[in-house]
Structure formats: C-alpha cells, structure tokens
Amino acid sequence: MKNKIDRLSVSITNKVIELQEHGYDFDFLLLANGSLLCMQTNMNYPINSVSINMIEHGYDFFGKCYKNIHAVETGNGERGVLLTESIL
C-alpha cells in the first residue's frame, strides 16, 4: 500500500511541475465564499469568471486525502494551479 501512496503523491507533484513548465506559474486557493485567490498577486476572482479544467486526481500523502489538480486561466492572462479535495 505504501508504494501505491508514494506513487500517487509523486504523480501529483509531477503533474504540478509539468503545468508550471507550460506556463501555469500562479497558485490559486479556493476561498470559503466560492472565489479564487491568486497567491502571488492577491487578486480575487469569482469562480464563474475563470476557466477551470480538472487535470488529475491523486492521493496527497502529506495531507492524507485525495486531491484534484486543476488548471486555472483568468481573463487577464494569469495561469496557474489549484489543488482541491473537490472537483470544480
């Protein structure tokens, strides 16, 4: 079981690195009010004003839960990654 968990954790890390290599440089956080916060610019975006694509689902070894990797693109050109326990 440990090897499977390690592989899933590595797959999350590798997918985030791959997205960053393709220009998804920003980190987004889903706020309780349903908006997204860009961690680098401190800009808030209503969730319905951005493009969100689910990329991969895997187990987060450190958080001990399953996470979904999303690619986020805003109207002003910010592209980044959002990790959530839910699929958006």
Coordinates of N, CA and C in Angstrom, one line a residue:
M1 N 0.8 -1.2 0.0 CA 0.0 0.0 0.0 C 0.9 1.3 0.0
K2 N 2.0 1.2 0.8 CA 2.8 2.4 0.9 C 3.4 2.8 -0.5
N3 N 3.8 1.8 -1.3 CA 4.3 2.1 -2.7 C 3.3 2.8 -3.5
K4 N 2.0 2.3 -3.4 CA 1.0 3.0 -4.2 C 0.7 4.4 -3.8
I5 N 0.7 4.7 -2.5 CA 0.5 6.0 -2.0 C 1.7 6.9 -2.4
D6 N 2.9 6.4 -2.3 CA 4.1 7.2 -2.8 C 4.0 7.5 -4.2
R7 N 3.6 6.6 -5.1 CA 3.4 6.8 -6.5 C 2.4 7.9 -6.8
L8 N 1.2 7.8 -6.1 CA 0.2 8.8 -6.3 C 0.7 10.2 -5.8
S9 N 1.4 10.3 -4.7 CA 1.9 11.6 -4.3 C 2.9 12.1 -5.3
V10 N 3.7 11.3 -5.8 CA 4.7 11.7 -6.9 C 4.0 12.2 -8.1
S11 N 2.9 11.5 -8.5 CA 2.1 11.9 -9.7 C 1.5 13.3 -9.5
I12 N 1.1 13.6 -8.3 CA 0.6 15.0 -8.1 C 1.7 16.0 -8.3
T13 N 2.8 15.7 -7.7 CA 4.0 16.6 -7.8 C 4.4 16.8 -9.2
N14 N 4.5 15.6 -9.9 CA 5.0 15.7 -11.3 C 4.0 16.5 -12.2
K15 N 2.7 16.3 -12.0 CA 1.7 17.0 -12.8 C 1.8 18.5 -12.5
V16 N 2.0 18.9 -11.3 CA 2.1 20.3 -11.0 C 3.4 20.9 -11.6
I17 N 4.5 20.2 -11.6 CA 5.7 20.6 -12.2 C 5.5 20.8 -13.7
E18 N 4.8 19.8 -14.3 CA 4.6 19.8 -15.8 C 3.7 21.0 -16.1
L19 N 2.7 21.3 -15.3 CA 1.9 22.5 -15.6 C 2.7 23.8 -15.5
Q20 N 3.6 23.8 -14.5 CA 4.4 25.0 -14.3 C 5.4 25.2 -15.5
E21 N 5.8 24.1 -16.1 CA 6.7 24.1 -17.3 C 5.9 24.7 -18.5
H22 N 4.6 24.5 -18.5 CA 3.8 25.0 -19.6 C 3.2 26.4 -19.3
G23 N 3.7 27.1 -18.3 CA 3.3 28.5 -18.0 C 2.3 28.7 -17.0
Y24 N 1.9 27.6 -16.3 CA 0.9 27.8 -15.2 C 1.7 28.1 -13.9
D25 N 2.1 29.3 -13.8 CA 3.1 29.7 -12.8 C 2.4 30.2 -11.5
F26 N 1.1 30.5 -11.5 CA 0.5 31.0 -10.3 C -0.2 29.9 -9.5
D27 N -0.4 30.2 -8.2 CA -1.0 29.3 -7.3 C -2.3 29.9 -6.8
F28 N -3.4 29.1 -6.9 CA -4.7 29.6 -6.6 C -5.3 28.8 -5.3
L29 N -6.1 29.5 -4.6 CA -6.7 29.0 -3.4 C -8.2 29.2 -3.4
L30 N -8.9 28.2 -3.2 CA -10.4 28.3 -3.2 C -10.8 28.8 -1.8
L31 N -11.5 29.9 -1.8 CA -11.9 30.5 -0.6 C -13.3 30.0 -0.2
A32 N -13.7 30.2 1.1 CA -14.9 29.8 1.6 C -16.1 30.4 0.9
N33 N -15.9 31.6 0.4 CA -17.0 32.3 -0.3 C -17.2 31.9 -1.7
G34 N -16.4 31.0 -2.2 CA -16.5 30.4 -3.5 C -15.7 31.1 -4.6
S35 N -14.9 32.1 -4.2 CA -14.0 32.8 -5.1 C -12.6 32.2 -5.0
L36 N -11.8 32.5 -6.0 CA -10.4 32.0 -6.0 C -9.5 33.2 -5.7
L37 N -8.4 32.9 -4.9 CA -7.4 33.9 -4.6 C -6.1 33.5 -5.3
C38 N -5.5 34.4 -6.0 CA -4.2 34.2 -6.6 C -3.2 34.5 -5.5
M39 N -2.4 33.6 -5.1 CA -1.5 33.7 -4.0 C -0.4 34.7 -4.4
Q40 N 0.0 34.8 -5.6 CA 1.1 35.7 -6.0 C 0.7 37.2 -6.1
T41 N -0.5 37.4 -6.6 CA -1.0 38.8 -6.9 C -2.0 39.3 -5.9
N42 N -2.5 38.4 -5.1 CA -3.5 38.7 -4.1 C -4.8 39.2 -4.7
M43 N -5.1 38.8 -5.9 CA -6.3 39.1 -6.6 C -7.4 38.0 -6.4
N44 N -8.6 38.5 -6.2 CA -9.8 37.6 -6.0 C -10.5 37.5 -7.3
Y45 N -10.9 36.3 -7.7 CA -11.7 36.1 -8.9 C -13.0 35.3 -8.5
P46 N -14.2 35.7 -8.9 CA -15.4 34.9 -8.8 C -15.1 33.6 -9.6
I47 N -15.5 32.5 -9.1 CA -15.3 31.2 -9.7 C -15.9 31.1 -11.1
N48 N -17.0 31.8 -11.3 CA -17.6 31.8 -12.7 C -16.9 32.7 -13.7
S49 N -15.9 33.4 -13.3 CA -15.2 34.4 -14.2 C -13.9 33.8 -14.7
V50 N -13.5 32.6 -14.3 CA -12.3 32.0 -14.8 C -12.5 30.7 -15.4
S51 N -11.6 30.2 -16.2 CA -11.6 28.9 -16.8 C -10.9 27.9 -15.9
I52 N -11.6 26.8 -15.5 CA -11.0 25.8 -14.7 C -11.1 24.5 -15.4
N53 N -10.0 23.8 -15.5 CA -10.0 22.4 -16.1 C -9.4 21.4 -15.1
M54 N -10.2 20.4 -14.8 CA -9.7 19.3 -14.0 C -8.6 18.5 -14.7
I55 N -7.4 18.4 -14.1 CA -6.3 17.7 -14.8 C -6.0 16.3 -14.3
E56 N -6.0 16.1 -13.0 CA -5.6 14.8 -12.5 C -6.2 14.7 -11.1
H57 N -6.4 13.4 -10.7 CA -6.9 13.1 -9.3 C -5.8 12.2 -8.7
G58 N -5.4 12.5 -7.5 CA -4.4 11.6 -6.9 C -4.4 11.7 -5.3
Y59 N -3.7 10.9 -4.7 CA -3.6 10.9 -3.2 C -2.5 11.8 -2.8
D60 N -2.8 12.7 -1.8 CA -1.8 13.5 -1.2 C -1.3 12.9 0.0
F61 N -0.1 12.4 0.0 CA 0.5 11.6 1.1 C 0.6 12.5 2.3
F62 N 1.0 13.8 2.2 CA 1.2 14.7 3.3 C -0.2 15.1 3.9
G63 N -1.1 15.3 3.1 CA -2.5 15.7 3.6 C -3.3 14.5 4.0
K64 N -2.9 13.4 3.5 CA -3.6 12.1 3.8 C -5.1 12.2 3.2
C65 N -5.2 12.7 2.0 CA -6.5 12.8 1.4 C -6.3 12.8 -0.1
Y66 N -7.4 12.6 -0.9 CA -7.3 12.7 -2.3 C -7.4 14.2 -2.7
K67 N -6.6 14.5 -3.7 CA -6.6 15.9 -4.3 C -6.9 15.9 -5.8
N68 N -7.5 17.0 -6.2 CA -7.7 17.2 -7.6 C -6.9 18.4 -8.1
I69 N -6.1 18.2 -9.2 CA -5.3 19.2 -9.7 C -6.1 19.9 -10.8
H70 N -6.3 21.2 -10.7 CA -7.0 22.0 -11.7 C -6.0 23.0 -12.4
A71 N -6.2 23.2 -13.6 CA -5.5 24.3 -14.3 C -6.5 25.5 -14.4
V72 N -6.0 26.7 -14.0 CA -6.9 27.9 -13.9 C -6.3 28.9 -14.9
E73 N -7.2 29.5 -15.6 CA -6.8 30.6 -16.5 C -7.8 31.8 -16.3
T74 N -7.3 33.0 -16.0 CA -8.1 34.1 -15.7 C -8.2 35.0 -17.0
G75 N -9.1 35.9 -17.0 CA -9.3 36.8 -18.1 C -8.2 37.7 -18.4
N76 N -7.4 38.0 -17.4 CA -6.2 38.9 -17.6 C -4.9 38.2 -17.8
G77 N -5.0 36.9 -18.1 CA -3.8 36.1 -18.6 C -3.1 35.4 -17.5
E78 N -3.5 35.4 -16.3 CA -2.9 34.6 -15.2 C -3.3 33.2 -15.4
R79 N -2.2 32.3 -15.4 CA -2.5 30.9 -15.5 C -1.8 30.2 -14.3
G80 N -2.5 29.3 -13.7 CA -2.0 28.7 -12.5 C -2.6 27.4 -12.1
V81 N -2.3 26.9 -10.9 CA -2.7 25.6 -10.5 C -3.6 25.8 -9.2
L82 N -4.6 25.0 -9.1 CA -5.5 24.9 -7.9 C -5.6 23.5 -7.5
L83 N -5.3 23.2 -6.2 CA -5.4 21.8 -5.7 C -6.6 21.9 -4.7
T84 N -7.6 21.0 -4.9 CA -8.7 20.9 -4.1 C -9.1 19.5 -3.8
E85 N -9.9 19.3 -2.8 CA -10.4 17.9 -2.5 C -11.6 17.7 -3.3
S86 N -12.3 18.7 -3.9 CA -13.4 18.5 -4.7 C -13.1 18.8 -6.2
I87 N -13.9 18.3 -7.1 CA -13.8 18.6 -8.5 C -14.6 19.8 -8.8
L88 N -14.0 20.8 -9.5 CA -14.7 22.0 -9.8 C -15.1 22.0 -11.3

